[in-house]
mmCIF file of C-alpha atoms and ligand atoms in Angstrom:
data_model
loop_
_atom_site.group_PDB
_atom_site.id
_atom_site.type_symbol
_atom_site.label_atom_id
_atom_site.label_comp_id
_atom_site.label_asym_id
_atom_site.label_seq_id
_atom_site.Cartn_x
_atom_site.Cartn_y
_atom_site.Cartn_z
ATOM 1 C CA MET A 1 147.972 106.049 -110.216
ATOM 2 C CA ASN A 2 150.779 108.298 -111.362
ATOM 3 C CA GLU A 3 150.470 107.641 -115.083
ATOM 4 C CA LYS A 4 147.595 109.167 -116.954
ATOM 5 C CA THR A 5 145.943 105.858 -117.643
ATOM 6 C CA LEU A 6 143.333 103.850 -115.800
ATOM 7 C CA THR A 7 143.611 100.751 -117.940
ATOM 8 C CA GLY A 8 142.918 97.690 -115.799
ATOM 9 C CA LYS A 9 141.276 99.764 -113.042
ATOM 10 C CA THR A 10 137.642 99.436 -112.032
ATOM 11 C CA ALA A 11 135.546 102.408 -110.937
ATOM 12 C CA ILE A 12 132.130 102.428 -109.286
ATOM 13 C CA ILE A 13 130.102 105.557 -110.009
ATOM 14 C CA THR A 14 126.902 105.853 -107.971
ATOM 15 C CA GLY A 15 124.260 107.793 -109.872
ATOM 16 C CA GLY A 16 126.441 107.151 -112.910
ATOM 17 C CA SER A 17 123.525 107.032 -115.297
ATOM 18 C CA ARG A 18 122.582 110.707 -115.542
ATOM 19 C CA GLY A 19 123.853 114.240 -115.040
ATOM 20 C CA ILE A 20 127.212 114.647 -113.322
ATOM 21 C CA GLY A 21 127.623 110.895 -112.741
ATOM 22 C CA LYS A 22 127.206 110.154 -116.430
ATOM 23 C CA ALA A 23 129.947 112.660 -117.322
ATOM 24 C CA VAL A 24 132.210 111.116 -114.653
ATOM 25 C CA SER A 25 131.559 107.587 -115.965
ATOM 26 C CA LEU A 26 132.479 108.627 -119.508
ATOM 27 C CA LYS A 27 135.534 110.594 -118.346
ATOM 28 C CA LEU A 28 137.047 107.688 -116.374
ATOM 29 C CA ALA A 29 136.205 105.241 -119.185
ATOM 30 C CA SER A 30 138.069 107.544 -121.593
ATOM 31 C CA TYR A 31 141.201 106.792 -119.551
ATOM 32 C CA GLY A 32 140.597 103.044 -119.870
ATOM 33 C CA ALA A 33 138.824 102.291 -116.585
ATOM 34 C CA ASN A 34 136.118 99.642 -116.443
ATOM 35 C CA ILE A 35 132.935 101.196 -115.087
ATOM 36 C CA ALA A 36 130.189 99.928 -112.748
ATOM 37 C CA VAL A 37 127.273 102.319 -113.253
ATOM 38 C CA ILE A 38 124.912 102.423 -110.279
ATOM 39 C CA TYR A 39 121.412 103.814 -110.775
ATOM 40 C CA ALA A 40 118.223 103.964 -108.705
ATOM 41 C CA GLY A 41 115.421 103.269 -111.154
ATOM 42 C CA ASN A 42 115.942 104.701 -114.629
ATOM 43 C CA GLU A 43 117.194 101.534 -116.310
ATOM 44 C CA GLU A 44 117.036 102.948 -119.817
ATOM 45 C CA ALA A 45 119.387 105.827 -118.993
ATOM 46 C CA ALA A 46 121.820 103.468 -117.252
ATOM 47 C CA ASN A 47 121.846 101.025 -120.164
ATOM 48 C CA GLU A 48 122.458 103.844 -122.611
ATOM 49 C CA VAL A 49 125.521 105.001 -120.670
ATOM 50 C CA VAL A 50 126.854 101.441 -120.496
ATOM 51 C CA LYS A 51 126.351 101.010 -124.239
ATOM 52 C CA LYS A 52 128.119 104.303 -124.972
ATOM 53 C CA ILE A 53 131.062 103.406 -122.730
ATOM 54 C CA ILE A 54 131.527 99.983 -124.331
ATOM 55 C CA ASN A 55 131.164 101.282 -127.896
ATOM 56 C CA GLU A 56 133.321 104.390 -127.537
ATOM 57 C CA TYR A 57 136.036 103.289 -125.138
ATOM 58 C CA LYS A 58 136.183 99.477 -125.558
ATOM 59 C CA VAL A 59 136.299 98.900 -121.802
ATOM 60 C CA GLU A 60 134.009 96.795 -119.631
ATOM 61 C CA ALA A 61 130.887 98.398 -118.206
ATOM 62 C CA LYS A 62 127.767 97.159 -116.483
ATOM 63 C CA ALA A 63 124.719 98.778 -114.859
ATOM 64 C CA TYR A 64 123.575 97.880 -111.329
ATOM 65 C CA ARG A 65 120.225 98.886 -109.887
ATOM 66 C CA LEU A 66 120.740 99.823 -106.236
ATOM 67 C CA ASP A 67 119.302 102.110 -103.599
ATOM 68 C CA VAL A 68 122.497 103.365 -101.960
ATOM 69 C CA SER A 69 120.636 104.118 -98.733
ATOM 70 C CA ASP A 70 120.176 100.356 -98.177
ATOM 71 C CA PHE A 71 123.209 99.074 -96.233
ATOM 72 C CA ASN A 72 122.742 95.381 -97.033
ATOM 73 C CA ALA A 73 121.886 95.963 -100.675
ATOM 74 C CA CYS A 74 125.119 97.991 -101.033
ATOM 75 C CA LYS A 75 127.051 95.058 -99.606
ATOM 76 C CA GLU A 76 125.479 92.657 -102.108
ATOM 77 C CA THR A 77 126.098 94.973 -105.060
ATOM 78 C CA VAL A 78 129.739 95.589 -104.104
ATOM 79 C CA THR A 79 130.248 91.816 -103.886
ATOM 80 C CA GLN A 80 128.571 91.408 -107.281
ATOM 81 C CA ILE A 81 130.811 94.087 -108.816
ATOM 82 C CA LYS A 82 133.919 92.396 -107.408
ATOM 83 C CA ASN A 83 132.758 89.106 -108.914
ATOM 84 C CA ASP A 84 132.091 90.750 -112.268
ATOM 85 C CA PHE A 85 135.237 92.896 -112.541
ATOM 86 C CA GLY A 86 137.766 91.107 -110.298
ATOM 87 C CA THR A 87 138.407 93.998 -107.910
ATOM 88 C CA ILE A 88 137.649 97.697 -107.354
ATOM 89 C CA HIS A 89 140.036 100.700 -107.354
ATOM 90 C CA ILE A 90 137.907 103.849 -107.501
ATOM 91 C CA LEU A 91 134.603 104.790 -105.851
ATOM 92 C CA VAL A 92 132.768 107.985 -106.773
ATOM 93 C CA ASN A 93 129.854 108.649 -104.405
ATOM 94 C CA ASN A 94 127.753 110.845 -106.634
ATOM 95 C CA ALA A 95 124.168 109.585 -106.114
ATOM 96 C CA GLY A 96 122.119 112.356 -104.591
ATOM 97 C CA ILE A 97 118.617 113.717 -104.294
ATOM 98 C CA THR A 98 116.899 116.911 -103.177
ATOM 99 C CA ARG A 99 113.602 117.268 -101.285
ATOM 100 C CA ASP A 100 113.625 121.033 -100.855
ATOM 101 C CA GLY A 101 111.306 122.870 -98.503
ATOM 102 C CA LEU A 102 111.298 125.592 -95.914
ATOM 103 C CA LEU A 103 112.491 124.344 -92.543
ATOM 104 C CA ALA A 104 109.289 125.206 -90.658
ATOM 105 C CA MET A 105 107.295 122.988 -92.997
ATOM 106 C CA MET A 106 109.797 120.267 -93.853
ATOM 107 C CA LYS A 107 108.424 116.756 -93.536
ATOM 108 C CA GLU A 108 110.389 114.234 -91.516
ATOM 109 C CA ASN A 109 110.368 111.882 -94.520
ATOM 110 C CA ASP A 110 111.987 114.517 -96.699
ATOM 111 C CA TYR A 111 114.749 115.090 -94.171
ATOM 112 C CA ASP A 112 115.376 111.362 -93.731
ATOM 113 C CA ALA A 113 115.296 110.520 -97.447
ATOM 114 C CA VAL A 114 117.928 113.143 -98.279
ATOM 115 C CA LEU A 115 120.235 112.236 -95.393
ATOM 116 C CA ASN A 116 119.852 108.519 -96.078
ATOM 117 C CA THR A 117 120.649 108.795 -99.773
ATOM 118 C CA ASN A 118 123.261 111.544 -99.828
ATOM 119 C CA LEU A 119 125.193 110.876 -96.622
ATOM 120 C CA LYS A 120 124.424 107.370 -95.394
ATOM 121 C CA GLY A 121 124.574 106.150 -99.010
ATOM 122 C CA ALA A 122 128.174 107.330 -99.275
ATOM 123 C CA PHE A 123 129.032 105.750 -95.924
ATOM 124 C CA ASN A 124 127.421 102.456 -97.024
ATOM 125 C CA MET A 125 129.479 102.302 -100.206
ATOM 126 C CA ILE A 126 132.754 103.321 -98.527
ATOM 127 C CA ARG A 127 132.105 100.801 -95.757
ATOM 128 C CA HIS A 128 131.684 97.948 -98.230
ATOM 129 C CA VAL A 129 134.556 98.772 -100.607
ATOM 130 C CA SER A 130 137.016 99.584 -97.824
ATOM 131 C CA GLY A 131 137.946 95.945 -97.151
ATOM 132 C CA THR A 132 138.969 95.508 -100.785
ATOM 133 C CA PHE A 133 140.849 98.822 -100.853
ATOM 134 C CA ILE A 134 142.715 97.964 -97.635
ATOM 135 C CA LYS A 135 143.632 94.503 -98.953
ATOM 136 C CA ASN A 136 144.872 96.047 -102.224
ATOM 137 C CA ARG A 137 146.626 98.885 -100.339
ATOM 138 C CA GLU A 138 145.201 101.111 -103.042
ATOM 139 C CA GLY A 139 141.985 103.033 -103.457
ATOM 140 C CA CYS A 140 140.552 106.383 -104.430
ATOM 141 C CA ILE A 141 137.264 107.658 -103.006
ATOM 142 C CA ILE A 142 135.603 110.847 -104.250
ATOM 143 C CA ASN A 143 132.446 112.166 -102.586
ATOM 144 C CA ILE A 144 130.316 114.652 -104.483
ATOM 145 C CA SER A 145 129.327 117.250 -101.895
ATOM 146 C CA SER A 146 128.021 120.732 -102.766
ATOM 147 C CA VAL A 147 128.619 124.410 -102.048
ATOM 148 C CA ALA A 148 125.320 124.113 -100.135
ATOM 149 C CA GLY A 149 127.284 122.047 -97.592
ATOM 150 C CA ILE A 150 129.758 124.924 -97.179
ATOM 151 C CA LEU A 151 127.532 128.005 -97.391
ATOM 152 C CA GLY A 152 124.084 126.625 -96.520
ATOM 153 C CA ASN A 153 121.069 127.413 -98.679
ATOM 154 C CA PRO A 154 117.564 128.551 -97.710
ATOM 155 C CA GLY A 155 115.051 125.778 -98.420
ATOM 156 C CA GLN A 156 117.738 123.120 -98.391
ATOM 157 C CA SER A 157 118.440 122.449 -94.711
ATOM 158 C CA ASN A 158 118.239 118.682 -95.285
ATOM 159 C CA TYR A 159 120.392 118.794 -98.418
ATOM 160 C CA SER A 160 122.954 121.195 -96.904
ATOM 161 C CA ALA A 161 123.238 119.016 -93.782
ATOM 162 C CA SER A 162 123.847 115.933 -95.923
ATOM 163 C CA LYS A 163 126.492 117.700 -98.007
ATOM 164 C CA ALA A 164 128.255 119.201 -94.964
ATOM 165 C CA GLY A 165 128.197 115.732 -93.425
ATOM 166 C CA LEU A 166 129.902 114.359 -96.527
ATOM 167 C CA ILE A 167 132.790 116.776 -95.959
ATOM 168 C CA GLY A 168 133.274 115.488 -92.397
ATOM 169 C CA LEU A 169 133.007 111.919 -93.628
ATOM 170 C CA THR A 170 135.583 112.647 -96.342
ATOM 171 C CA LYS A 171 138.129 114.062 -93.894
ATOM 172 C CA SER A 172 137.735 111.270 -91.340
ATOM 173 C CA VAL A 173 138.007 108.578 -93.991
ATOM 174 C CA ALA A 174 141.021 110.364 -95.486
ATOM 175 C CA ARG A 175 142.805 110.438 -92.131
ATOM 176 C CA GLU A 176 141.853 106.874 -91.197
ATOM 177 C CA LEU A 177 142.742 105.220 -94.489
ATOM 178 C CA ALA A 178 145.760 107.281 -95.613
ATOM 179 C CA PRO A 179 148.175 104.853 -93.909
ATOM 180 C CA LYS A 180 146.669 102.082 -96.067
ATOM 181 C CA GLY A 181 147.382 103.929 -99.307
ATOM 182 C CA ILE A 182 143.798 105.044 -99.768
ATOM 183 C CA ARG A 183 142.852 108.636 -100.615
ATOM 184 C CA CYS A 184 139.480 110.255 -100.002
ATOM 185 C CA ASN A 185 138.485 113.676 -101.340
ATOM 186 C CA ALA A 186 135.309 115.668 -101.910
ATOM 187 C CA ILE A 187 134.133 117.932 -104.688
ATOM 188 C CA ALA A 188 131.756 120.805 -103.955
ATOM 189 C CA PRO A 189 130.003 121.795 -107.181
ATOM 190 C CA GLY A 190 128.041 125.028 -107.421
ATOM 191 C CA PHE A 191 125.133 125.342 -109.887
ATOM 192 C CA ILE A 192 125.567 122.651 -112.519
ATOM 193 C CA ALA A 193 123.047 122.302 -115.356
ATOM 194 C CA THR A 194 121.344 118.919 -114.793
ATOM 195 C CA ALA A 195 117.839 117.616 -114.071
ATOM 196 C CA MET A 196 118.477 118.352 -110.378
ATOM 197 C CA THR A 197 118.768 122.109 -110.828
ATOM 198 C CA GLU A 198 115.659 122.480 -113.002
ATOM 199 C CA ASN A 199 113.225 122.885 -110.082
ATOM 200 C CA GLN A 200 115.146 124.638 -107.347
ATOM 201 C CA ILE A 201 113.262 126.818 -104.877
ATOM 202 C CA GLU A 202 115.706 129.620 -105.466
ATOM 203 C CA ASN A 203 116.723 129.789 -109.092
ATOM 204 C CA PRO A 204 120.442 130.265 -109.544
ATOM 205 C CA LEU A 205 121.147 133.896 -110.145
ATOM 206 C CA LEU A 206 123.974 134.403 -112.561
ATOM 207 C CA GLU A 207 125.068 137.511 -110.633
ATOM 208 C CA ARG A 208 125.977 135.286 -107.708
ATOM 209 C CA ILE A 209 128.456 133.378 -109.866
ATOM 210 C CA PRO A 210 131.683 135.361 -110.349
ATOM 211 C CA LEU A 211 132.466 133.493 -113.578
ATOM 212 C CA GLY A 212 129.020 134.437 -114.858
ATOM 213 C CA ARG A 213 127.684 131.076 -115.977
ATOM 214 C CA MET A 214 126.259 127.849 -114.633
ATOM 215 C CA GLY A 215 128.658 124.920 -114.627
ATOM 216 C CA ASN A 216 128.282 121.936 -116.889
ATOM 217 C CA THR A 217 128.698 118.276 -116.025
ATOM 218 C CA ASP A 218 132.113 118.150 -117.688
ATOM 219 C CA ASP A 219 133.409 120.849 -115.330
ATOM 220 C CA VAL A 220 132.809 118.421 -112.457
ATOM 221 C CA ALA A 221 134.077 115.366 -114.376
ATOM 222 C CA GLU A 222 137.359 117.214 -114.945
ATOM 223 C CA ALA A 223 137.711 117.739 -111.192
ATOM 224 C CA VAL A 224 137.124 114.014 -110.639
ATOM 225 C CA GLU A 225 139.791 113.300 -113.231
ATOM 226 C CA TYR A 226 142.218 115.585 -111.389
ATOM 227 C CA LEU A 227 141.581 113.937 -108.017
ATOM 228 C CA VAL A 228 141.853 110.415 -109.417
ATOM 229 C CA PHE A 229 145.382 111.148 -110.623
ATOM 230 C CA ALA A 230 146.459 113.496 -107.791
ATOM 231 C CA SER A 231 148.392 110.946 -105.777
ATOM 232 C CA TYR A 232 149.498 113.416 -103.045
ATOM 233 C CA VAL A 233 146.063 114.953 -102.426
ATOM 234 C CA THR A 234 143.748 113.611 -99.733
ATOM 235 C CA GLY A 235 141.132 115.103 -97.401
ATOM 236 C CA GLU A 236 140.619 117.984 -99.822
ATOM 237 C CA VAL A 237 137.337 119.684 -100.732
ATOM 238 C CA LEU A 238 137.638 120.951 -104.276
ATOM 239 C CA LYS A 239 135.094 123.632 -105.160
ATOM 240 C CA VAL A 240 133.856 123.630 -108.752
ATOM 241 C CA ASP A 241 131.485 126.550 -108.528
ATOM 242 C CA GLY A 242 132.594 129.441 -110.728
ATOM 243 C CA GLY A 243 133.773 131.227 -107.585
ATOM 244 C CA ILE A 244 130.503 131.258 -105.580
ATOM 245 C CA ALA A 245 132.036 130.050 -102.319
ATOM 246 C CA MET A 246 135.452 131.723 -102.445
HETATM 247 N N1 NAP B 301 123.436 119.693 -110.288
HETATM 248 C C1 NAP B 301 123.998 120.534 -109.415
HETATM 249 O O1 NAP B 301 123.926 121.765 -109.552
HETATM 250 C C2 NAP B 301 124.742 119.990 -108.241
HETATM 251 C C3 NAP B 301 125.412 120.900 -107.414
HETATM 252 C C4 NAP B 301 126.119 120.434 -106.329
HETATM 253 C C5 NAP B 301 126.139 119.078 -106.049
HETATM 254 N N2 NAP B 301 125.480 118.223 -106.862
HETATM 255 C C6 NAP B 301 125.516 116.801 -106.512
HETATM 256 O O2 NAP B 301 126.006 116.048 -107.604
HETATM 257 C C7 NAP B 301 125.407 114.754 -107.590
HETATM 258 C C8 NAP B 301 124.789 114.475 -108.948
HETATM 259 O O3 NAP B 301 123.826 115.461 -109.210
HETATM 260 P P1 NAP B 301 123.052 115.575 -110.617
HETATM 261 O O4 NAP B 301 122.613 116.981 -110.733
HETATM 262 O O5 NAP B 301 123.860 114.955 -111.691
HETATM 263 O O6 NAP B 301 121.756 114.664 -110.291
HETATM 264 P P2 NAP B 301 120.692 113.972 -111.261
HETATM 265 O O7 NAP B 301 120.852 114.459 -112.667
HETATM 266 O O8 NAP B 301 119.382 114.137 -110.575
HETATM 267 O O9 NAP B 301 121.131 112.413 -111.224
HETATM 268 C C9 NAP B 301 121.056 111.713 -110.013
HETATM 269 C C10 NAP B 301 121.648 110.334 -110.187
HETATM 270 O O10 NAP B 301 121.644 109.680 -108.905
HETATM 271 C C11 NAP B 301 120.935 108.458 -108.988
HETATM 272 N N3 NAP B 301 120.299 108.188 -107.707
HETATM 273 C C12 NAP B 301 119.391 108.966 -107.065
HETATM 274 N N4 NAP B 301 119.037 108.387 -105.896
HETATM 275 C C13 NAP B 301 119.723 107.219 -105.799
HETATM 276 C C14 NAP B 301 119.770 106.169 -104.848
HETATM 277 N N5 NAP B 301 119.028 106.199 -103.719
HETATM 278 N N6 NAP B 301 120.594 105.108 -105.085
HETATM 279 C C15 NAP B 301 121.335 105.071 -106.215
HETATM 280 N N7 NAP B 301 121.335 106.028 -107.157
HETATM 281 C C16 NAP B 301 120.545 107.103 -106.956
HETATM 282 C C17 NAP B 301 119.971 108.640 -110.153
HETATM 283 O O11 NAP B 301 119.558 107.384 -110.676
HETATM 284 P P3 NAP B 301 118.169 107.257 -111.532
HETATM 285 O O12 NAP B 301 118.378 108.033 -112.819
HETATM 286 O O13 NAP B 301 117.999 105.800 -111.774
HETATM 287 O O14 NAP B 301 117.102 107.876 -110.689
HETATM 288 C C18 NAP B 301 120.854 109.439 -111.118
HETATM 289 O O15 NAP B 301 121.752 108.587 -111.785
HETATM 290 C C19 NAP B 301 124.414 114.752 -106.441
HETATM 291 O O16 NAP B 301 124.989 114.182 -105.297
HETATM 292 C C20 NAP B 301 124.152 116.226 -106.217
HETATM 293 O O17 NAP B 301 123.732 116.479 -104.896
HETATM 294 C C21 NAP B 301 124.775 118.633 -107.943
#
């Protein structure tokens, strides 16, 4: 992946239908990659992204409804994507949820749902694409973590644990699969303007952001672009946070 083209490559973007994932899907398509857009339930949003990708970038794209926390369903969807596109080269584990609440009152369900989607979901997808990546001796995995996984955040003990876990997962996968030509990196966004940040317990305070503004989805998509082409970078956690966690 040294040249700045992804023509002939296939990328899976989980949560590729909205927010950061949508920007990532469009960014990789703009370099010629075919895109498998994974979404949880909002079919209309997913179909719109697929339509935009096909119309604007003339690559292949298809939407897949999948709950990434379901191990067997991930296996089936990865097989389906391989059948549809031939093979897979890039996996962006971006699907994520929040179920914020103060620790002393957090429901078990809210802890489990966040860990199962954000952390186990990434494991499930990596687990099921890894055979293909190893066979191809090529693969790029990018996990969307968060500054909450580095700094912690009051009211987000479940979310922070899932995002810190993603960093450990990233580094282990990077070490284990590097000899097979596979890279694995993480991105830790700060406060990015999407549906997810609309209802946070603690509203982002601009004073906490050295660069003085919230991020936008393109800021994160540009980091994904960098890591996709950065052939000598693996096991890295790239902060895209306006300086919050420096
Ligand atoms: N926004 C921020 O400030 C920020 C900061 C740091 C990290 N992040 C991380 O960046 C990622 C994207 O965040 P965002 O703000 O763009 O979120 P978002 O706007 O809420 O979009 C979430 C996406 O994930 C999908 N999704 C949710 N649960 C899923 C599941 N179980 N299986 C498959 N897909 C699922 C959704 O599909 P449907 O539309 O079908 O529900 C949607 O496409 C998340 O991992 C988040 O934790 C965000």
